[in-house]
Short mmCIF file of C-alpha atoms in Angstrom, two decimals:
data_model
loop_
_atom_site.label_atom_id
_atom_site.label_comp_id
_atom_site.label_asym_id
_atom_site.label_seq_id
_atom_site.Cartn_x
_atom_site.Cartn_y
_atom_site.Cartn_z
CA MET T 1474 94.17 121.27 104.06
CA PRO T 1475 96.35 118.54 102.49
CA MET T 1476 99.60 117.43 104.07
CA GLN T 1477 102.91 118.27 102.47
CA ALA T 1478 105.26 115.43 101.48
CA GLY T 1479 107.94 116.85 103.77
CA ASP T 1480 105.59 116.67 106.76
CA ILE T 1481 104.81 113.02 106.07
CA GLU T 1482 108.51 112.22 105.79
CA ARG T 1483 109.33 114.10 109.00
CA LEU T 1484 106.65 112.29 111.02
CA ILE T 1485 107.80 108.89 109.80
CA LEU T 1486 111.47 109.67 110.50
CA GLU T 1487 110.64 110.91 114.00
CA ALA T 1488 108.91 107.63 114.78
CA LEU T 1489 111.39 105.40 112.94
CA PRO T 1490 114.87 106.88 113.36
CA GLY T 1491 117.36 105.53 110.84
CA ALA T 1492 114.68 104.76 108.27
CA SER T 1493 114.94 105.63 104.62
CA VAL T 1494 111.77 107.38 103.43
CA GLU T 1495 110.75 108.32 99.89
CA ILE T 1496 107.46 110.14 99.32
CA GLU T 1497 105.83 110.39 95.88
CA ASP T 1498 102.80 112.57 95.12
CA LEU T 1499 100.77 110.20 92.94
CA ALA T 1500 98.16 112.62 91.62
CA GLY T 1501 99.95 115.95 91.89
CA ASP T 1502 97.24 117.17 94.25
CA GLY T 1503 99.02 116.90 97.60
CA ASP T 1504 96.36 114.42 98.71
CA HIS T 1505 97.43 111.04 97.27
CA TYR T 1506 100.90 109.79 98.16
CA ARG T 1507 103.05 106.68 98.04
CA ALA T 1508 105.60 106.22 100.81
CA THR T 1509 108.45 103.76 100.50
CA VAL T 1510 109.90 103.14 103.94
CA VAL T 1511 112.92 100.95 104.66
CA SER T 1512 113.64 100.55 108.36
CA PRO T 1513 115.59 98.20 110.60
CA ALA T 1514 112.56 98.39 112.94
CA PHE T 1515 110.65 96.26 110.41
CA ALA T 1516 112.96 93.24 110.77
CA GLY T 1517 110.94 90.17 111.67
CA LEU T 1518 107.59 91.96 111.45
CA THR T 1519 104.72 91.08 109.15
CA ARG T 1520 103.79 93.57 106.46
CA VAL T 1521 100.66 94.46 108.45
CA LYS T 1522 102.75 95.29 111.54
CA GLN T 1523 105.17 97.33 109.41
CA HIS T 1524 102.28 99.36 107.99
CA GLN T 1525 100.81 99.84 111.46
CA LEU T 1526 104.09 101.39 112.62
CA VAL T 1527 103.95 103.87 109.75
CA TYR T 1528 100.27 104.71 110.29
CA ASN T 1529 100.92 105.20 114.01
CA ALA T 1530 103.71 107.61 113.11
CA LEU T 1531 101.16 109.76 111.28
CA GLY T 1532 99.23 110.27 114.50
CA GLY T 1533 95.68 109.88 113.23
CA ARG T 1534 96.07 112.13 110.18
CA MET T 1535 94.90 109.41 107.78
CA GLY T 1536 91.43 110.18 106.49
CA GLY T 1537 91.74 113.82 107.53
CA GLU T 1538 94.74 115.85 106.47
CA LEU T 1539 96.06 112.85 104.56
CA HIS T 1540 93.48 111.33 102.25
CA ALA T 1541 95.41 108.42 100.69
CA LEU T 1542 98.78 106.84 101.37
CA ALA T 1543 99.99 103.74 99.55
CA LEU T 1544 102.76 102.04 101.51
CA VAL T 1545 105.75 99.99 100.47
CA THR T 1546 107.68 98.81 103.53
CA ARG T 1547 110.63 96.51 104.07
CA ALA T 1548 113.61 95.86 106.32
CA PRO T 1549 117.05 96.64 104.89
#
């Protein structure tokens, strides 16, 4: 069963309090999303480390409940 956009947002916000999160359903199928995440926690981190923080927030759901997630991350 696909993940809902609200669930993705909630998981990211729980892991990165104070972040700004925007979720876009790219295909309209509830299976392909883009997340734009702006968080103070990203300050000084490489893009790879920023993405790892977001993927960790999803707790292993990538490839299962969540098929595809394009990420745009940055510090404020």
